[in-house]
mmCIF file with all atom_site columns, C-alpha atoms and ligand atoms in Angstrom:
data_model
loop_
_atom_site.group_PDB
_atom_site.id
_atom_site.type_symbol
_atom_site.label_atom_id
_atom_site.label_alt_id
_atom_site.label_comp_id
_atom_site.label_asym_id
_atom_site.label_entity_id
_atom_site.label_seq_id
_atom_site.pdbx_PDB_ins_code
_atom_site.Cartn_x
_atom_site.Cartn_y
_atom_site.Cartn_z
_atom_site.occupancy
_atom_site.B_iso_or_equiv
_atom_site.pdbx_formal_charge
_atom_site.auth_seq_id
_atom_site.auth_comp_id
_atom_site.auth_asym_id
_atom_site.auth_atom_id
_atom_site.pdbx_PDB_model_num
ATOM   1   C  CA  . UNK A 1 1   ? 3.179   -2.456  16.770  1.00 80.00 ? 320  UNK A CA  1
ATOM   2   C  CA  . UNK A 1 2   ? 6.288   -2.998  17.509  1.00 85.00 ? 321  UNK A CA  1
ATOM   3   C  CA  . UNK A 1 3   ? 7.683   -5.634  15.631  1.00 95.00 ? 322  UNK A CA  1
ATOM   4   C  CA  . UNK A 1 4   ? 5.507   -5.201  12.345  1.00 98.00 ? 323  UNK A CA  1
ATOM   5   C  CA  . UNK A 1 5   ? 7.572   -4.797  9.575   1.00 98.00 ? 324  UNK A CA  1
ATOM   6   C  CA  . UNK A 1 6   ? 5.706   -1.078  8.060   1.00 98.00 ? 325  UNK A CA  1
ATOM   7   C  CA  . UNK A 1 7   ? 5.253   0.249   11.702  1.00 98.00 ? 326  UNK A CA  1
ATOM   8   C  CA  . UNK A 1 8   ? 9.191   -0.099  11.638  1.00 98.00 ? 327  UNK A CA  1
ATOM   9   C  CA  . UNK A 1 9   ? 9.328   1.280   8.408   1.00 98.00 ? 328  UNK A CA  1
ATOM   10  C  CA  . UNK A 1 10  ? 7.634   4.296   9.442   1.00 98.00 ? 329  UNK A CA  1
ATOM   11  C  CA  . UNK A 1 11  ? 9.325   4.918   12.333  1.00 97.00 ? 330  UNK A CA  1
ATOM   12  C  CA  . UNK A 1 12  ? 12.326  4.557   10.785  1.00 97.00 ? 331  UNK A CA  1
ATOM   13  C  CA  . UNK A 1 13  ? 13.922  1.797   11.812  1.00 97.00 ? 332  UNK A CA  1
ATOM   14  C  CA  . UNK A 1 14  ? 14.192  0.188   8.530   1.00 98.00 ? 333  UNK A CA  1
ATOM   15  C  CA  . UNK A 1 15  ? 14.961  2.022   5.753   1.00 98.00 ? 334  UNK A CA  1
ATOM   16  C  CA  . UNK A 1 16  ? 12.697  2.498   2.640   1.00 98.00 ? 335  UNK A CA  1
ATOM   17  C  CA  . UNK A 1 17  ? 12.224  4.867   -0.042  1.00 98.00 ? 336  UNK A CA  1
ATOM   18  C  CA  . UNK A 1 18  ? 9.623   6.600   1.022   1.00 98.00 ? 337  UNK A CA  1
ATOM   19  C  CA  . UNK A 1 19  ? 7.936   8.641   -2.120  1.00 98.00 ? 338  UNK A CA  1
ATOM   20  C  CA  . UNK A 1 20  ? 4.805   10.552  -0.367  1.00 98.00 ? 339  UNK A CA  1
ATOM   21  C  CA  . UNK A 1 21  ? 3.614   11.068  3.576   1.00 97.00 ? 340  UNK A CA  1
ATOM   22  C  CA  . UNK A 1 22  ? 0.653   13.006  5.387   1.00 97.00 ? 341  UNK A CA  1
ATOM   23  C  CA  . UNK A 1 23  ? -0.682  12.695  8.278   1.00 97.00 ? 342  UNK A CA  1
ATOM   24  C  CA  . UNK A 1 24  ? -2.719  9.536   7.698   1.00 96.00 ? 343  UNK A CA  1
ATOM   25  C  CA  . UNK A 1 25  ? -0.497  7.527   5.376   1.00 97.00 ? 344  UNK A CA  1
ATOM   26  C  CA  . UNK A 1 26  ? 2.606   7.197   3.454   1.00 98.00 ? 345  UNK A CA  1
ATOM   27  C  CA  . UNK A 1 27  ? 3.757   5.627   0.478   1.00 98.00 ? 346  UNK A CA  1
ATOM   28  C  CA  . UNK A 1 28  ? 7.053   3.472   -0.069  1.00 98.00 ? 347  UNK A CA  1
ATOM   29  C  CA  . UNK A 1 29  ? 8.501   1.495   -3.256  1.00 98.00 ? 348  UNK A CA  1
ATOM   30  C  CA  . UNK A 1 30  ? 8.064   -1.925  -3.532  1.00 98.00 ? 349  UNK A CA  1
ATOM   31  C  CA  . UNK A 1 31  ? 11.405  -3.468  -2.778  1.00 98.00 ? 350  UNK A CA  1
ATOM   32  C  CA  . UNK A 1 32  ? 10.281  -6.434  -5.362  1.00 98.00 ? 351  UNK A CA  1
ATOM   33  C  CA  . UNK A 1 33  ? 8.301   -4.160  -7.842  1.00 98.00 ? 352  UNK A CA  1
ATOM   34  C  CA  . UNK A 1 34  ? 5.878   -5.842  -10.237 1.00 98.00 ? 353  UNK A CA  1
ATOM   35  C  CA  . UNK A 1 35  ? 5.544   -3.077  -12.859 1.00 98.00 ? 354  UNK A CA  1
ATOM   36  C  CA  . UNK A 1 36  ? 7.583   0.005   -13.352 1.00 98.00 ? 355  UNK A CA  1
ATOM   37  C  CA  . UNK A 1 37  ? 5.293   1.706   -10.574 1.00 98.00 ? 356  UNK A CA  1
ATOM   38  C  CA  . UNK A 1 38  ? 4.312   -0.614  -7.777  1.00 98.00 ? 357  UNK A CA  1
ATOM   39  C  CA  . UNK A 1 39  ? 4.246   1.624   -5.082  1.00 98.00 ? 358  UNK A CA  1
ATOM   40  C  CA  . UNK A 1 40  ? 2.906   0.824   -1.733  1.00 99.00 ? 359  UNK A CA  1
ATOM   41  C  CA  . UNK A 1 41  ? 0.507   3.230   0.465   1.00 98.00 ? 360  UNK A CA  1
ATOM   42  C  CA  . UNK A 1 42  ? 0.195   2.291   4.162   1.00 98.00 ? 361  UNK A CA  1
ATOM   43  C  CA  . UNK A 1 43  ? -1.999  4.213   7.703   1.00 98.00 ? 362  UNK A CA  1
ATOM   44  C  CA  . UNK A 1 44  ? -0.144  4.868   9.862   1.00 98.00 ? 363  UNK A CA  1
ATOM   45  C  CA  . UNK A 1 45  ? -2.376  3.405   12.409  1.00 98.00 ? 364  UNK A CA  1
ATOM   46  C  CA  . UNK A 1 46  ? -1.871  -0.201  12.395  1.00 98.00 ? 365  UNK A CA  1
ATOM   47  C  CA  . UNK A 1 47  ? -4.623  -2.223  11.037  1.00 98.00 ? 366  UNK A CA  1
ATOM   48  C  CA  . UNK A 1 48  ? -3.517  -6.264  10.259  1.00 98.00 ? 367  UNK A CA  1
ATOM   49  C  CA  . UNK A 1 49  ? -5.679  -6.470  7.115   1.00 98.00 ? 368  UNK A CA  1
ATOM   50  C  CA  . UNK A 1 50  ? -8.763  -5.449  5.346   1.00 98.00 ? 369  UNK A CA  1
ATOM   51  C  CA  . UNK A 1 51  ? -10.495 -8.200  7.202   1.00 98.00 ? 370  UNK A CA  1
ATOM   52  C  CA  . UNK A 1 52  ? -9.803  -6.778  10.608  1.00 98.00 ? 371  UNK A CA  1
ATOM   53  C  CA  . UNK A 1 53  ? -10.900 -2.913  9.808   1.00 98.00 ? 372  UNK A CA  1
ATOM   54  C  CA  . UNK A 1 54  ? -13.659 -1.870  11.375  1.00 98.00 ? 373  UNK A CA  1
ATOM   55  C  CA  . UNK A 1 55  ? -16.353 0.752   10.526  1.00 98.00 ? 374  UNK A CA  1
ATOM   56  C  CA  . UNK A 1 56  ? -13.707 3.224   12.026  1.00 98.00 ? 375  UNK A CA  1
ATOM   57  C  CA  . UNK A 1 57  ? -11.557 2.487   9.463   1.00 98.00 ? 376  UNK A CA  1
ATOM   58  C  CA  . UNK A 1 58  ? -13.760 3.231   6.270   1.00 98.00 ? 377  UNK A CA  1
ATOM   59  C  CA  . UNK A 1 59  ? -11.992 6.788   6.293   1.00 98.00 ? 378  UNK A CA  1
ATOM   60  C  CA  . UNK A 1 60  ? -8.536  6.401   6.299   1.00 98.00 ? 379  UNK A CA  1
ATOM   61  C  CA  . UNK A 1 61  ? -8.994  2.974   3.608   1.00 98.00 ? 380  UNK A CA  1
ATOM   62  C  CA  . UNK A 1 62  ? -10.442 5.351   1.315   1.00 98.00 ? 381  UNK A CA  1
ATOM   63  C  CA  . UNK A 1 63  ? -7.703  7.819   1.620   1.00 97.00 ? 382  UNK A CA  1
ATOM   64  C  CA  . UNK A 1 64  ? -5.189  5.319   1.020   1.00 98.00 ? 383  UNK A CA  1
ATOM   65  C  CA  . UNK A 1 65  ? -6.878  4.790   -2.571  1.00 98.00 ? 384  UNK A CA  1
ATOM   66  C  CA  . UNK A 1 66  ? -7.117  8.157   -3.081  1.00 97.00 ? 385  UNK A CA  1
ATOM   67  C  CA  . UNK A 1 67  ? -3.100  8.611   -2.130  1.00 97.00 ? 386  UNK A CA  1
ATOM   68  C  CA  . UNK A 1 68  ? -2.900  5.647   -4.729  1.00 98.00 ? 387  UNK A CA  1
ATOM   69  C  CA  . UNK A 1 69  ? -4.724  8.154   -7.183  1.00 98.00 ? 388  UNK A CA  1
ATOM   70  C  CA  . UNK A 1 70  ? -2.999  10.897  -6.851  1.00 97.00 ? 389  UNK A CA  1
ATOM   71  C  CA  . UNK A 1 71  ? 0.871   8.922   -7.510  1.00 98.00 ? 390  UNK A CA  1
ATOM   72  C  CA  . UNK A 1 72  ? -0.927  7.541   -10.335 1.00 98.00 ? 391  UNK A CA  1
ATOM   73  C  CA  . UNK A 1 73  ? -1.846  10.978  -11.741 1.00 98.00 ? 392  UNK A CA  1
ATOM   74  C  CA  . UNK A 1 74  ? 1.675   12.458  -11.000 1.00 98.00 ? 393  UNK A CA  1
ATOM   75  C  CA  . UNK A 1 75  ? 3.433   9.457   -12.470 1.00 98.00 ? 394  UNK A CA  1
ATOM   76  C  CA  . UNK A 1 76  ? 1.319   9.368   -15.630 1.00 98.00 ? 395  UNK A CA  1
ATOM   77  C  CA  . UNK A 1 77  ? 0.026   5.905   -15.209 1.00 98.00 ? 396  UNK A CA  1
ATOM   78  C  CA  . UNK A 1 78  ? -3.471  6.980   -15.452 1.00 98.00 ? 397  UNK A CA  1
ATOM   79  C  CA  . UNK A 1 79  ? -4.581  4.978   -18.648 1.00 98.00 ? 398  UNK A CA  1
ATOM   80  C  CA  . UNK A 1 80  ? -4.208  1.913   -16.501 1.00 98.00 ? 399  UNK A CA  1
ATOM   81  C  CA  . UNK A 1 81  ? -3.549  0.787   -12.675 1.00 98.00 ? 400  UNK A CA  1
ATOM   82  C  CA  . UNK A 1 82  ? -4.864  -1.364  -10.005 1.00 98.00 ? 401  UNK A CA  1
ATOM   83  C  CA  . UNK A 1 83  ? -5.084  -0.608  -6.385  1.00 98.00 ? 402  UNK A CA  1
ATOM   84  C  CA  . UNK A 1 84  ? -5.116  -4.030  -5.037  1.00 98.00 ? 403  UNK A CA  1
ATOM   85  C  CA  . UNK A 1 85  ? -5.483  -5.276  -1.123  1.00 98.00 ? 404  UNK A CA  1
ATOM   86  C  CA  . UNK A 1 86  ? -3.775  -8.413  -0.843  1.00 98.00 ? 405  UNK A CA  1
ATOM   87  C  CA  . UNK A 1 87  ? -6.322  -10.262 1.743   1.00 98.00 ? 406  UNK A CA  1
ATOM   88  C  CA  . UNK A 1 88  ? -5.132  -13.308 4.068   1.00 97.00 ? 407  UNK A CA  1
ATOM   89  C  CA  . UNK A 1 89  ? -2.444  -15.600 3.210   1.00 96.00 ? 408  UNK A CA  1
ATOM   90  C  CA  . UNK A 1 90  ? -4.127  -17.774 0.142   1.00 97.00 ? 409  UNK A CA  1
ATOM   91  C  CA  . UNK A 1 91  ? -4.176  -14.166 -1.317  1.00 97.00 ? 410  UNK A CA  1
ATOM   92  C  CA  . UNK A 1 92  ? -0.300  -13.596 -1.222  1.00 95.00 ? 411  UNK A CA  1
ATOM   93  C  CA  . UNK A 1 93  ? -0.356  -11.172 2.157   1.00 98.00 ? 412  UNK A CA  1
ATOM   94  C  CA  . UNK A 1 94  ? 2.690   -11.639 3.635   1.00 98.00 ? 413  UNK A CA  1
ATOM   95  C  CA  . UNK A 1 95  ? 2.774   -8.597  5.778   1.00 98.00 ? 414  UNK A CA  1
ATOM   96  C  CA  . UNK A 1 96  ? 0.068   -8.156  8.312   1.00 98.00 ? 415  UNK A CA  1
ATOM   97  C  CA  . UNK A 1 97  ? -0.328  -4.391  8.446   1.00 98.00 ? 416  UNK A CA  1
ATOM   98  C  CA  . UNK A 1 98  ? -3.119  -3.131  5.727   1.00 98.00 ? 417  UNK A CA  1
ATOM   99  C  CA  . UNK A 1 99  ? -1.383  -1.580  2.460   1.00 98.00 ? 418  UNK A CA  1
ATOM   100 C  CA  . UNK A 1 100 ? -2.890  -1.084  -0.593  1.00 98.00 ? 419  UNK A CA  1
ATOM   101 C  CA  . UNK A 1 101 ? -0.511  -1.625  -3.697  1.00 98.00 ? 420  UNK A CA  1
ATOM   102 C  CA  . UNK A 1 102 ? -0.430  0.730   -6.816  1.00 98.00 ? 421  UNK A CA  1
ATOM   103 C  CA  . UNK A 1 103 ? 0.351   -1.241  -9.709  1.00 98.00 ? 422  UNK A CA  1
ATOM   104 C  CA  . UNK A 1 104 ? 0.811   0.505   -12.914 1.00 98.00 ? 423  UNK A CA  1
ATOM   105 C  CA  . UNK A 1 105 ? 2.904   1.422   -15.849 1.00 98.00 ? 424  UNK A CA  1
ATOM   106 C  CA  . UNK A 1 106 ? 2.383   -1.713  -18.203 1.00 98.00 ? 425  UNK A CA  1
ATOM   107 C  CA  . UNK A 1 107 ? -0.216  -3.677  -19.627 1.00 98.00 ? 426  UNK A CA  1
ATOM   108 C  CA  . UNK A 1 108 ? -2.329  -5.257  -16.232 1.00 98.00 ? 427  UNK A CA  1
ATOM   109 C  CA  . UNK A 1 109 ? -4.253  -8.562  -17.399 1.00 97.00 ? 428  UNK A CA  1
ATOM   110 C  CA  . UNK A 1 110 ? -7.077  -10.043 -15.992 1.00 97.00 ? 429  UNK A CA  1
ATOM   111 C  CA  . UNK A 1 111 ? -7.990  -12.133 -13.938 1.00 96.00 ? 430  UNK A CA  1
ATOM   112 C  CA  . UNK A 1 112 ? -5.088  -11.298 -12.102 1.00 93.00 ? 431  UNK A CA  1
ATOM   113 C  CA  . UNK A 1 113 ? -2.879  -15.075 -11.396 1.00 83.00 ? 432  UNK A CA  1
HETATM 114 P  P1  . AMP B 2 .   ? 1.509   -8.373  0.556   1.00 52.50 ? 1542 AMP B P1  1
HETATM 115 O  O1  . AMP B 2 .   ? 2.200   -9.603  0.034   1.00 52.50 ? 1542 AMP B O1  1
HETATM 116 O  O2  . AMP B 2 .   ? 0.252   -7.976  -0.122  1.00 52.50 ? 1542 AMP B O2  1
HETATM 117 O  O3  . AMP B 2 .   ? 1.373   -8.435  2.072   1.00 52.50 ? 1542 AMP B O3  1
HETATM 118 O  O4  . AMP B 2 .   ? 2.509   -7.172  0.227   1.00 52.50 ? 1542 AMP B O4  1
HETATM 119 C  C1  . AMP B 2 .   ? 3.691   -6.970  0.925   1.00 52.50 ? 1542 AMP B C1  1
HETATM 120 C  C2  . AMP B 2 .   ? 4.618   -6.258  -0.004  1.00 52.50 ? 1542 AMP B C2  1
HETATM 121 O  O5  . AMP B 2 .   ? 5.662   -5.689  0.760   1.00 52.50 ? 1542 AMP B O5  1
HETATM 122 C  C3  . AMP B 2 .   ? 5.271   -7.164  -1.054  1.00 52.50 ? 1542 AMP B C3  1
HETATM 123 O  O6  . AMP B 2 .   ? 4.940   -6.689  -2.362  1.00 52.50 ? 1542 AMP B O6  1
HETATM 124 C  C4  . AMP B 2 .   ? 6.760   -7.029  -0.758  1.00 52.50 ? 1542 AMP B C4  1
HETATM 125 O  O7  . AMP B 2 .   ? 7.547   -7.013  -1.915  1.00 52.50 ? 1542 AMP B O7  1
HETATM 126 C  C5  . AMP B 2 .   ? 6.829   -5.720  0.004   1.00 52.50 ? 1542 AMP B C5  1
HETATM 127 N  N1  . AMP B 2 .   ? 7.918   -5.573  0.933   1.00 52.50 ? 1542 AMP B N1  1
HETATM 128 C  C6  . AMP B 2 .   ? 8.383   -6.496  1.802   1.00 52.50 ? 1542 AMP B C6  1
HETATM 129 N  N2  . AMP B 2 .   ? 9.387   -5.977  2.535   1.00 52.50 ? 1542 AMP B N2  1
HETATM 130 C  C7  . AMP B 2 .   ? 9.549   -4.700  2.097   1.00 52.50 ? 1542 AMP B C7  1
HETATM 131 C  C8  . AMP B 2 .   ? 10.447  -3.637  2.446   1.00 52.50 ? 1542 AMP B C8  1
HETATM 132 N  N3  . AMP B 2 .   ? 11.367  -3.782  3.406   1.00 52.50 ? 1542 AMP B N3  1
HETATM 133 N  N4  . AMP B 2 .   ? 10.346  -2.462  1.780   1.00 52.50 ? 1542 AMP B N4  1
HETATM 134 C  C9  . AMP B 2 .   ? 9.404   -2.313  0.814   1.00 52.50 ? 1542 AMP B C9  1
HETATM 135 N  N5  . AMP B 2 .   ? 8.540   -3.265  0.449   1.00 52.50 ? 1542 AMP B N5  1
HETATM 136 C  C10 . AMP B 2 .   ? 8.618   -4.438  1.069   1.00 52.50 ? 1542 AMP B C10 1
HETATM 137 ZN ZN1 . ZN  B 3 .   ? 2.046   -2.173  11.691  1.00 52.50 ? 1543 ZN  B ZN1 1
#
């Protein structure tokens, strides 16, 4: 889409520090990190949220957890993380293009606020 902020982003248009990409997804920093990793992994294909995927989609959601696995393993995080999908606007989303956020690196409470 063309004025969606992480179809920019991955074409380029706004700059990012992109950390990992494949054909599927690709994974940026944070730009307002809550942890020493918060890293986020985006499709490439847009999707607005988890609420709008479809059966389609089931694929490419899973490999964006198991992209969130994978930085998790290679950043030593792996005695504690979240992948989290912020979903709808009461939930925090603020950008309308499914992402699911690796969190990791401290001490994660729960509930989450
Ligand atoms: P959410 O609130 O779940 O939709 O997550 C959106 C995330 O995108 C937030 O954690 C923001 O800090 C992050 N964000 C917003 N703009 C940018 C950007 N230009 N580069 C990297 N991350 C961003
Ligand atoms: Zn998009």
């Amino acid at each position: 889409m063309s004025d969606c902020l992480f179809c920019r982003i991955m074409r380029g248009e706004v700059p990012s520090k992109k950390i990992y990409e494949d054909e599927h997804t690709f994974a940026i920093e944070d730009i307002n990190p809550q942890g020493p990793t918060h890293v986020l992994v985006i499709p490439k294909k847009h999707i607005a949220g988890l609420k709008e995927a479809t059966a389609e989609d089931t694929e490419l959601i899973g490999r964006c957890h198991l992209t969130a696995a994978r930085i998790a393993k290679e950043r030593s995080i792996e005695d504690g993380y979240r992948t989290v999908l912020n979903v709808g606007p009461r939930a925090g989303q603020s950008v309308f293009h499914l992402h699911v956020h690796l969190i990791g690196g401290r001490t994660l409470h729960w509930p989450p606020g």
